[in-house]
Short mmCIF file of C-alpha atoms in Angstrom, two decimals:
data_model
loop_
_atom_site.label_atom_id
_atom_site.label_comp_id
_atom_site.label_asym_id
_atom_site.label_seq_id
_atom_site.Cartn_x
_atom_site.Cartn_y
_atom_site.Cartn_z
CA UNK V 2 -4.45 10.60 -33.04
CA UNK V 3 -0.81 9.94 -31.62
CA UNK V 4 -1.20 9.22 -28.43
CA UNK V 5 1.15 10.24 -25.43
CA UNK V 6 3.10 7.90 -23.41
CA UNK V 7 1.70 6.77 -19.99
CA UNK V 8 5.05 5.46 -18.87
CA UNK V 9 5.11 7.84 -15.98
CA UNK V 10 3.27 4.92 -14.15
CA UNK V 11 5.96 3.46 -11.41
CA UNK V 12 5.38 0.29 -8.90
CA UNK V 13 3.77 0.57 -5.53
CA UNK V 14 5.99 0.38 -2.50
CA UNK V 15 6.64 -3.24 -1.22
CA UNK V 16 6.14 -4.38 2.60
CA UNK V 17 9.05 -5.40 4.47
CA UNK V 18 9.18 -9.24 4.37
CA UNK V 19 10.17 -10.74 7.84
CA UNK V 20 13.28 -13.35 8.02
CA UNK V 21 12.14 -16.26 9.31
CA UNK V 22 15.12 -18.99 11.07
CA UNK V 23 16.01 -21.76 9.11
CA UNK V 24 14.70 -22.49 5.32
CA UNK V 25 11.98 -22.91 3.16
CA UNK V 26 11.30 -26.08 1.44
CA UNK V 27 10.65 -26.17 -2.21
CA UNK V 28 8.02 -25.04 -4.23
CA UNK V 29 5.92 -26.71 -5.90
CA UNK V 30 2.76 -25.58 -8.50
CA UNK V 31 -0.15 -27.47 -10.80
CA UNK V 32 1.60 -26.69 -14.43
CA UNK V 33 -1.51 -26.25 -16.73
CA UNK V 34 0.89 -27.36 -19.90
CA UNK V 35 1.39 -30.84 -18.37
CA UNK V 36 -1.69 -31.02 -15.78
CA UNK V 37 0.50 -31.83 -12.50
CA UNK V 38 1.99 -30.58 -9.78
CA UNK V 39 5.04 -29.86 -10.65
CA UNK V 40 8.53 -28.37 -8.95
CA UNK V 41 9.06 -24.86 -9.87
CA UNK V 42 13.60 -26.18 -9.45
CA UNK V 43 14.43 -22.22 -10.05
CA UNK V 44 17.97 -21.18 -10.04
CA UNK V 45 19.38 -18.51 -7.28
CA UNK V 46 17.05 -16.37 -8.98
CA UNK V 47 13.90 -17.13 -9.20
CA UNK V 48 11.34 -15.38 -11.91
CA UNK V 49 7.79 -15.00 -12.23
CA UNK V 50 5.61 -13.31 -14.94
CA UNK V 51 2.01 -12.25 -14.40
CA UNK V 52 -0.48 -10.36 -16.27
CA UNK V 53 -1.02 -7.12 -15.18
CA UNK V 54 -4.70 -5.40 -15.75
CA UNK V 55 -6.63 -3.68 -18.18
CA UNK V 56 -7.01 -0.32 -16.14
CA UNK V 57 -10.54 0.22 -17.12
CA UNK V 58 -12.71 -0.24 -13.68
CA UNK V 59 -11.49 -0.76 -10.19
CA UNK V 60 -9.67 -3.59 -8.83
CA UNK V 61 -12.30 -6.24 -8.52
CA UNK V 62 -12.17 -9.82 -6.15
CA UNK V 63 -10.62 -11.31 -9.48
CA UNK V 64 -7.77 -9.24 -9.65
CA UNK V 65 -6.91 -9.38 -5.84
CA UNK V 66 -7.40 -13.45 -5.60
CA UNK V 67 -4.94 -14.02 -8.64
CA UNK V 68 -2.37 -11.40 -7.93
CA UNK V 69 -2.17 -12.58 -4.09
CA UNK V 70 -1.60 -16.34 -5.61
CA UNK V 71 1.43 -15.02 -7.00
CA UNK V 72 2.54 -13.50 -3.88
CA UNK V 73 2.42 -16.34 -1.97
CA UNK V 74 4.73 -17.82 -4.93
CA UNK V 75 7.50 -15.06 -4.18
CA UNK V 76 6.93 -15.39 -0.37
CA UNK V 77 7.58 -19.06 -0.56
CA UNK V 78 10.34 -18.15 -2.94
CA UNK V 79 12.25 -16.11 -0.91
CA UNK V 80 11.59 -17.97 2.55
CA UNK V 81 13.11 -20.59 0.03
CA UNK V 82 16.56 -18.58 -0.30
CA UNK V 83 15.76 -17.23 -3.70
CA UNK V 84 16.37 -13.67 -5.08
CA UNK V 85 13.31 -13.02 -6.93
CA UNK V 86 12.43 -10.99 -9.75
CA UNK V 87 8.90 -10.11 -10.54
CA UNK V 88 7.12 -8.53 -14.12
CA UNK V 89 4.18 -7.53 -14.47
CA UNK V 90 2.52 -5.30 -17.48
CA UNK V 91 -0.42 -2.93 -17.44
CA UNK V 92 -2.49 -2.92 -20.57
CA UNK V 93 -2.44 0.46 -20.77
CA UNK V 94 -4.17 0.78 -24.54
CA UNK V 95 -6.51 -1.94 -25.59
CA UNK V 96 -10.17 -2.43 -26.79
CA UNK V 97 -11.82 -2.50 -23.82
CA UNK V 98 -10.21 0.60 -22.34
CA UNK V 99 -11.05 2.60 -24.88
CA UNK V 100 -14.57 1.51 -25.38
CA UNK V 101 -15.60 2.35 -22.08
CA UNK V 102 -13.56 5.84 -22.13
CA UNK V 103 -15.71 6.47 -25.05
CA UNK V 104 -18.54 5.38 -23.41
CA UNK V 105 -18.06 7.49 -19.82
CA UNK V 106 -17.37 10.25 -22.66
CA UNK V 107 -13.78 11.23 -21.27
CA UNK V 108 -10.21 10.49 -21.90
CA UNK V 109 -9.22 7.25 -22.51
CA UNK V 110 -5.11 7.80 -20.62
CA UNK V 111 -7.18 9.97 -17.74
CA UNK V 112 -9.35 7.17 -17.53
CA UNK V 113 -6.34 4.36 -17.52
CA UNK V 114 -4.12 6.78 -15.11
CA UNK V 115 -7.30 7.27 -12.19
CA UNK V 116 -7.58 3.33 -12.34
CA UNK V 117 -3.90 2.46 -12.07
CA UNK V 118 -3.57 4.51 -9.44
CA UNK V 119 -6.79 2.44 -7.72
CA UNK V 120 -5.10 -0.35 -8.07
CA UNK V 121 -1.66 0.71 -6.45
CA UNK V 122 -3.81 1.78 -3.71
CA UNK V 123 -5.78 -1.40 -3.39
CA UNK V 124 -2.60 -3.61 -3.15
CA UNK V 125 -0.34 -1.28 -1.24
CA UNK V 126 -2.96 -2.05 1.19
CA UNK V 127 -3.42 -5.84 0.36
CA UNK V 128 0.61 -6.24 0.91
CA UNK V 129 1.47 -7.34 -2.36
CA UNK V 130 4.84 -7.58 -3.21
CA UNK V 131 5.86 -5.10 -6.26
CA UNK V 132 6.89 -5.68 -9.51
CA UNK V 133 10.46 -5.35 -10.12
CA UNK V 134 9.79 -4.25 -13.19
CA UNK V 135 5.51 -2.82 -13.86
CA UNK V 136 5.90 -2.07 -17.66
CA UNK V 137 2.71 -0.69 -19.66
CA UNK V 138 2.02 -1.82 -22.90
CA UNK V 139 2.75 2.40 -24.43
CA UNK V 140 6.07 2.32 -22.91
CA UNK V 141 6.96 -0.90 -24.74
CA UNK V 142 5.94 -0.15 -28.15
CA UNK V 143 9.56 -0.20 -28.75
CA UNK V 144 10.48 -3.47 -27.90
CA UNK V 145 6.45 -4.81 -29.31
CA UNK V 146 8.27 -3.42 -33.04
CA UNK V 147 11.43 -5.11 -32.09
CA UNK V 148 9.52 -8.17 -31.15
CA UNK V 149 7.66 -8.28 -34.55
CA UNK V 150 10.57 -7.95 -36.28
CA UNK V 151 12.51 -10.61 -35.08
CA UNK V 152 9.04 -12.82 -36.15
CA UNK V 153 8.83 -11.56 -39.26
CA UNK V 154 12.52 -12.40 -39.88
CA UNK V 155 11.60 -15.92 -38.91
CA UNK V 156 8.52 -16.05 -41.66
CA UNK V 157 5.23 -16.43 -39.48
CA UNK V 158 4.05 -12.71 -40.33
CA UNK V 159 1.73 -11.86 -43.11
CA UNK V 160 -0.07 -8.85 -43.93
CA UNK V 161 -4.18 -8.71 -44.09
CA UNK V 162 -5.48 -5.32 -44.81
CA UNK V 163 -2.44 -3.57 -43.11
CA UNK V 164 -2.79 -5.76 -39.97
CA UNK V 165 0.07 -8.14 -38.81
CA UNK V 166 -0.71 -11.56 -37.91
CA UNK V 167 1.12 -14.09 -36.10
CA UNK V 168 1.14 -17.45 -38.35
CA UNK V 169 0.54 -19.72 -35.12
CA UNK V 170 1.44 -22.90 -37.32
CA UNK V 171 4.84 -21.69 -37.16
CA UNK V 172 5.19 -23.33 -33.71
CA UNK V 173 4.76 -26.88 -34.14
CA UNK V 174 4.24 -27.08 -30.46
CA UNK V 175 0.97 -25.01 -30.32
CA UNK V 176 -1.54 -26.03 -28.23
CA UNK V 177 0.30 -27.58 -26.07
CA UNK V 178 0.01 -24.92 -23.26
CA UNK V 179 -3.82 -25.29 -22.69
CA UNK V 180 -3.86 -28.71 -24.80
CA UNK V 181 -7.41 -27.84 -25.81
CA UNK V 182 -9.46 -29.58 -28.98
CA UNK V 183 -9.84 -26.91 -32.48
CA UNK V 184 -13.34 -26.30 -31.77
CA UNK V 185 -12.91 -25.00 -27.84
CA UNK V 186 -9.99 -22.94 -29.31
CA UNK V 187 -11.65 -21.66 -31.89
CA UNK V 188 -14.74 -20.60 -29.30
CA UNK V 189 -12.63 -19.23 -26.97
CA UNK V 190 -10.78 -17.19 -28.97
CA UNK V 191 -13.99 -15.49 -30.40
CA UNK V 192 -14.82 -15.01 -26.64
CA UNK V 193 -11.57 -13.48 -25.53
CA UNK V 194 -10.94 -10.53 -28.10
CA UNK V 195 -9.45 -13.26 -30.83
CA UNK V 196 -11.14 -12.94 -34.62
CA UNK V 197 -11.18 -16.02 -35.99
CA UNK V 198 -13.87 -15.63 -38.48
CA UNK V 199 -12.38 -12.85 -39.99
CA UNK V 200 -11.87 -13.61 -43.94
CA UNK V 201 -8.21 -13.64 -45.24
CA UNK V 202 -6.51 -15.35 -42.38
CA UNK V 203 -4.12 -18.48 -43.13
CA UNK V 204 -5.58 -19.97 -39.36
CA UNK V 205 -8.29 -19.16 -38.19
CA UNK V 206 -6.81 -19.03 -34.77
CA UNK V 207 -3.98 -16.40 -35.76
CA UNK V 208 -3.15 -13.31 -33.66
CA UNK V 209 -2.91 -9.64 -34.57
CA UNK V 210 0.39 -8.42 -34.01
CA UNK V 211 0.29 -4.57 -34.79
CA UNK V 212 -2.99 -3.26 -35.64
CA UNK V 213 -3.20 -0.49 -38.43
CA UNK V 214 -3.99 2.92 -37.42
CA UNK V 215 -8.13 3.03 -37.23
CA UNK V 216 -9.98 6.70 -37.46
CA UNK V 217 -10.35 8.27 -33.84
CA UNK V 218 -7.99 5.48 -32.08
CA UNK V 219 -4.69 5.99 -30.50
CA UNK V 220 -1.74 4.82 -32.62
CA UNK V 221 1.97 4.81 -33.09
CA UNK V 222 4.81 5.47 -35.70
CA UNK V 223 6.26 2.17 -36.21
CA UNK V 224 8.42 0.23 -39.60
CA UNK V 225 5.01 -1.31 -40.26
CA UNK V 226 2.90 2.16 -40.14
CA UNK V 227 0.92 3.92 -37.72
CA UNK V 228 -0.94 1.60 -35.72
CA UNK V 229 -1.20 -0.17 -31.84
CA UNK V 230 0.28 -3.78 -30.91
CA UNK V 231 -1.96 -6.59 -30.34
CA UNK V 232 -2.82 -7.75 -27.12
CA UNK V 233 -0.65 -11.21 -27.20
CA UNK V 234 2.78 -9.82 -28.10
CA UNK V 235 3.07 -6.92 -25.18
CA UNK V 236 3.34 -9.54 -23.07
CA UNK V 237 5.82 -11.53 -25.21
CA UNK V 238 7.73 -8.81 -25.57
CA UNK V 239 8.03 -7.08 -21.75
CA UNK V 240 8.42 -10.60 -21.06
CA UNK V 241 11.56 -11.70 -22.74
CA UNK V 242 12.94 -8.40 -22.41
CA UNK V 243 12.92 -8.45 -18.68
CA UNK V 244 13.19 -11.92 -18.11
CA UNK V 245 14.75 -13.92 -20.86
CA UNK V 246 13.18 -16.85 -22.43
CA UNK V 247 12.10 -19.74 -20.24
CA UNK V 248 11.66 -17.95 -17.53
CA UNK V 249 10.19 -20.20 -14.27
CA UNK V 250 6.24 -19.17 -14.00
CA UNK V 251 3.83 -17.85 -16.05
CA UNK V 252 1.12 -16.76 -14.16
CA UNK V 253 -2.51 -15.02 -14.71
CA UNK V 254 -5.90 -16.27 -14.14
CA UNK V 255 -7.55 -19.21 -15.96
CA UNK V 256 -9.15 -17.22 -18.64
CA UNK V 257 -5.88 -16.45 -20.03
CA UNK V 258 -4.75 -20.09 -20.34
CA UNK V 259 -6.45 -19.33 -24.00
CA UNK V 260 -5.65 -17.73 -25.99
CA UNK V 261 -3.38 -15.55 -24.45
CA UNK V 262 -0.95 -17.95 -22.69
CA UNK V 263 -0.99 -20.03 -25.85
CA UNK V 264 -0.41 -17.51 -28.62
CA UNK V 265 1.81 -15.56 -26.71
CA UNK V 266 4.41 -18.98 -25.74
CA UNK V 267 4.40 -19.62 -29.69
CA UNK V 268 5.15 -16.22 -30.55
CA UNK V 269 8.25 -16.15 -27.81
CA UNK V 270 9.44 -19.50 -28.43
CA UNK V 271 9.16 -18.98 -32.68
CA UNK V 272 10.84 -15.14 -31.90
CA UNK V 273 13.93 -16.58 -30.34
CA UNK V 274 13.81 -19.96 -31.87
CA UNK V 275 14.21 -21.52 -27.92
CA UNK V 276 12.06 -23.89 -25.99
CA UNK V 277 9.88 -23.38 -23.89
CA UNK V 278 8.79 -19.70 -23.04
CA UNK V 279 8.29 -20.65 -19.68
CA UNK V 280 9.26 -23.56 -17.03
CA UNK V 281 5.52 -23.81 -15.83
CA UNK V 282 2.47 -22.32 -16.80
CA UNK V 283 0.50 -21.64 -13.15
CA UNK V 284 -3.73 -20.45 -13.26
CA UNK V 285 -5.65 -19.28 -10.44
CA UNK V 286 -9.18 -20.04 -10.62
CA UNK V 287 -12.51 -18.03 -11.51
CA UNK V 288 -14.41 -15.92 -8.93
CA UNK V 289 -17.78 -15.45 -8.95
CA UNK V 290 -20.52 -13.51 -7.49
CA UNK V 291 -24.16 -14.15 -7.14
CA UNK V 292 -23.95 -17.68 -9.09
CA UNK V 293 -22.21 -16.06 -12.24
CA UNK V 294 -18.41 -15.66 -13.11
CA UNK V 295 -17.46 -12.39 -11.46
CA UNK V 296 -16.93 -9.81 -14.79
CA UNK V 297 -17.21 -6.32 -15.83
CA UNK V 298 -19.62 -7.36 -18.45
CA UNK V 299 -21.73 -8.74 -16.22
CA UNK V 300 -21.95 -5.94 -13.40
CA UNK V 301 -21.02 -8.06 -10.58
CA UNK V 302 -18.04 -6.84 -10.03
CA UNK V 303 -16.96 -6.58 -6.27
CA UNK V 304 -14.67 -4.02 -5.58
CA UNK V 305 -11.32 -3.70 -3.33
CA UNK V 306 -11.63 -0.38 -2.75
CA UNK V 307 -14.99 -0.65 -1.68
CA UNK V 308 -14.44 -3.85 0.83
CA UNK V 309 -11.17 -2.05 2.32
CA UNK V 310 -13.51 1.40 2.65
CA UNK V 311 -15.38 -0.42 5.34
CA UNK V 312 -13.08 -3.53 6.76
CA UNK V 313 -9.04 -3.75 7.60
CA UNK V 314 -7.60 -5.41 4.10
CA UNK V 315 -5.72 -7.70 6.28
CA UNK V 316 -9.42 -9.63 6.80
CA UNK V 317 -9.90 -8.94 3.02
CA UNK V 318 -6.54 -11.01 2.45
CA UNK V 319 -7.71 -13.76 4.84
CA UNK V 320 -11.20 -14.14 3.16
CA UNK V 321 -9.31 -14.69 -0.20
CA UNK V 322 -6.60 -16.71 1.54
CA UNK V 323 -9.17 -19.22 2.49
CA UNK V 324 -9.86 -20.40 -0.78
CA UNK V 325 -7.38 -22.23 -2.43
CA UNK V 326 -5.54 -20.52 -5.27
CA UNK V 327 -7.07 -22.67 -8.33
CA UNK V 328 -10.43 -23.32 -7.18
CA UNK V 329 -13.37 -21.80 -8.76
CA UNK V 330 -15.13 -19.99 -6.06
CA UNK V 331 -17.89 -18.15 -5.25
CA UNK V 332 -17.66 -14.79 -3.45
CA UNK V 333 -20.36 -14.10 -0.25
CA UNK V 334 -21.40 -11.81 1.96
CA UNK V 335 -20.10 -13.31 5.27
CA UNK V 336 -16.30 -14.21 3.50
CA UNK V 337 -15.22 -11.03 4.95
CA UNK V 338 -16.82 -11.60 8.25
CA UNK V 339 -15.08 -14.86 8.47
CA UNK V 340 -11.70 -13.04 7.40
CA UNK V 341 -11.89 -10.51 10.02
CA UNK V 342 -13.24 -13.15 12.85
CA UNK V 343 -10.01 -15.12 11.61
CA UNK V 344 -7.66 -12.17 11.86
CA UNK V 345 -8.77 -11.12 15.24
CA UNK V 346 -8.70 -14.28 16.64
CA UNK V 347 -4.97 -14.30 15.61
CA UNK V 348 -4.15 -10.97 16.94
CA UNK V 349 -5.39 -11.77 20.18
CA UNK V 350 -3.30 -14.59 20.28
CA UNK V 351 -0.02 -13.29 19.17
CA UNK V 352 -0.94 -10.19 21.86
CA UNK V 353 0.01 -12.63 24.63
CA UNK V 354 3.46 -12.23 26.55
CA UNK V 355 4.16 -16.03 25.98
CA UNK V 356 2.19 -19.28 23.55
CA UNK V 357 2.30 -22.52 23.08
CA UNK V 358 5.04 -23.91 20.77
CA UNK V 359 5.51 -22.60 17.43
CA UNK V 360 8.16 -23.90 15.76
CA UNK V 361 5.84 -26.59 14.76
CA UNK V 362 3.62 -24.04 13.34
CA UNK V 363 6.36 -22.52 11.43
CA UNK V 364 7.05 -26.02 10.15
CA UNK V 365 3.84 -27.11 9.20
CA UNK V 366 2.53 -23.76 7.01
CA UNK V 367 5.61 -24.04 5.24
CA UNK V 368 5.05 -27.65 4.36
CA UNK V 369 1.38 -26.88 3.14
CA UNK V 370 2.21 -23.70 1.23
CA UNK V 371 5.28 -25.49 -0.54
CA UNK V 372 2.71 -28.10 -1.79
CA UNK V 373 1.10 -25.81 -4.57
CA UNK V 374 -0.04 -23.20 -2.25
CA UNK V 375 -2.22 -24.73 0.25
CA UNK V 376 -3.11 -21.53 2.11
CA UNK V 377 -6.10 -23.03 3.43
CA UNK V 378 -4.24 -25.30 5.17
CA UNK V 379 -1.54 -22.99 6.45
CA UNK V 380 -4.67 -20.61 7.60
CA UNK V 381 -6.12 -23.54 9.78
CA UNK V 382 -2.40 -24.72 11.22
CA UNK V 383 -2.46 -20.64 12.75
CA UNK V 384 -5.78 -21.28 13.41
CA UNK V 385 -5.19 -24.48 15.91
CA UNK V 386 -2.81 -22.37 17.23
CA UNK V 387 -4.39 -19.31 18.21
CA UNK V 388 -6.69 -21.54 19.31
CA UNK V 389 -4.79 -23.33 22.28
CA UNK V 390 -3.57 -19.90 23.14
CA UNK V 391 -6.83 -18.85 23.90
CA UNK V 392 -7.71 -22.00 25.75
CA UNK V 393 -4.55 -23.48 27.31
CA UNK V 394 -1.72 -20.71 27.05
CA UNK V 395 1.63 -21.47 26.85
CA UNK V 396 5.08 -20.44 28.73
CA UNK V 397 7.05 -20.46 25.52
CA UNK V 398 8.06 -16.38 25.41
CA UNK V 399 9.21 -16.78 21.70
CA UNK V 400 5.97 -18.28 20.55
CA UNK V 401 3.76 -15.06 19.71
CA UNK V 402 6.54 -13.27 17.89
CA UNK V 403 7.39 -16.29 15.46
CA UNK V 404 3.69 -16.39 14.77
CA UNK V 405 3.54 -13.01 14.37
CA UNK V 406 6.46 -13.15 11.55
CA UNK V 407 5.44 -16.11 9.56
CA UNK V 408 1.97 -14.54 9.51
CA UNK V 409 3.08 -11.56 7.94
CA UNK V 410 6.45 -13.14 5.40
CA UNK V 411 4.62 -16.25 4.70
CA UNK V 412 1.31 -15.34 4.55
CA UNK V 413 1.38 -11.12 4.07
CA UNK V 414 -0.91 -10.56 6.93
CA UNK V 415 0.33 -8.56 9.18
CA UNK V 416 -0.85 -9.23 13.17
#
């Protein structure tokens, strides 16, 4: 079947970033390719690309911990002086959507289109910053045949079986995104959608570009034959389109250091024959849930929608704010409670006529969000503060409003 195109899909409304006086200081992130903290040094314009979902089940704890991460990198960003531009994809045809479309028995783009639109919902309400540019993978088929083109012209395609393949030896600097030995590759990629034991391939470790046209799946005309793009190359493609090659931060959770980081780096840098795909590679950590890695496989899954059904999202934001961005974590109960203690703590505070001194709050949270994200540590600097309000007070009149704004632009909680 030729399937329709789901690019009526558009961004979610951003929130109004307060200005706050004076400037930023740099930012700096942990760069999985070289393993330290490294300066992110971007121009006037700063750029990010992050993974968008697989819009198959709700918006889980996952999704909202990694996707605020990167908000905190614009909001430094732009406290910073930068213009930013943001990309993001939506894998809106893939494996695991249509497996569980077939297995709910229903439509696999009604099933993608109800769960993008959870997701707008779920971080409207979370304050995330929007995408300039929120591209599904069906709307980019276009530039996915361009994309495999231009490698083809460069020799690392072959043909197995009316599959394309990426030849990832044609990058002599493979593997060093995730710098990971063959044998962890190779087990990874069999865990993450990769084939690697599939007979006919030059490495085991190559990635399906376009996959031929299979009986009941969605597919697409293309030069190569009807068929669907692999998962590696959307990205690749939306990617350099939008953003150019070596664009500042690559960012997704951990689980796509490999292979999907990896592959999809070769395939940009052997596409356009420049170096590197991106400036910094950035990973937030794993969330779990009742001692296990949080995962739809599993049925652990903790929802957004459900948590902001019962509980302001600002608290929601806090509880994820007080983990730091690349820890592995795991998710209970009481983290909301604590959240929502947190944010009414601060709302009381900033509800005060006048407050101690807060320039050295403004100060400080910068300073600790500039050093790869320290939210934590920003969270407890409001917290000392809130706290002397309540015990001490303060006659400084300007005090509770600054708060108030670096709360809401540094931070995205609004008091």
């Amino acid at each position: 079947m030729v399937a329709a195109n789901l690019s009526s899909v558009r961004t979610w409304p951003s929130p109004s970033i307060p200005t706050l006086p004076g400037s930023g200081a740099a930012l700096s992130l942990f760069d999985t390719a070289s393993g330290e903290v490294r300066p992110t040094a971007p121009g006037a314009t700063a750029t990010l690309y992050v993974c968008g979902i697989t819009p198959y089940d709700s918006t889980h704890l996952g999704h909202a911990a990694t996707y605020t991460a990167f908000d905190l990198v614009q909001r430094v960003w732009l406290d910073a002086g930068h213009r930013v531009t943001y990309v993001q994809n939506i894998t809106d045809v893939d494996d695991p959507l249509l497996e569980r479309a077939a297995a709910n028995g229903e439509d696999w783009q009604e099933l993608a289109a109800r769960e993008i639109a959870r997701f707008v919902d779920d971080m409207t309400e979370l304050r995330l910053r929007a995408p300039d540019e929120w591209v599904g993978v069906v709307e980019s088929i276009p530039h996915v045949v361009r994309a495999i083109e231009a490698l083809q012209q460069a020799g690392a395609v072959y043909d197995l079986d009316g599959d394309l393949y990426f030849d990832v030896m044609a990058d002599r600097r493979f593997g060093s995104v995730a710098n990971l030995d063959l044998d962890t590759m190779l087990a990874l990629s069999a865990a993450r959608g990769g084939d690697p034991d599939r007979p006919g391939k030059r490495h085991p470790l190559d990635a399906i570009l376009w996959r031929a046209a299979r009986p009941g799946e969605p597919h697409w005309p293309s030069p190569f034959g009807e068929g669907r793009p692999g998962w590696h190359i959307e990205c690749v493609a939306i990617a350099v389109d939008d953003l150019g090659m070596t664009f500042d931060v690559q960012g997704g959770g951990r689980d796509l250091v490999f292979p999907h980081h990896e592959v999809g780096a070769s395939q940009g840098q052997v596409m356009t024959g420049q170096w590197p795909y991106a400036r910094l590679y950035c990973h937030a950590g794993m969330v779990g849930y009742q001692g296990e890695k949080m995962s739809k496989s599993r049925g652990n899954l903790v929802f957004v929608s459900d948590l902001r059904g019962d509980h302001d999202a600002m608290a929601v934001r806090l509880a994820l704010l007080a983990h730091h961005y690349r820890e592995d974590w795991e998710w209970h109960d009481d983290e909301l409670a604590g959240g929502q203690r947190r944010l009414d703590a601060w709302r009381a505070a900033v509800s005060w006529p006048t407050g101690p001194p807060a320039g050295a709050v403004l100060d400080e949270v910068r300073a600790r969000l500039a050093n790869d994200l320290d939210a934590p540590g920003a969270l407890r600097v409001i917290d000392r503060w809130a706290e002397e309000q309540r015990v001490r007070g303060g006659e400084d009149p300007s005090a509770p409003g600054l708060v108030s704004r670096l709360s809401d632009a540094l931070l995205g909680v609004a008091l």
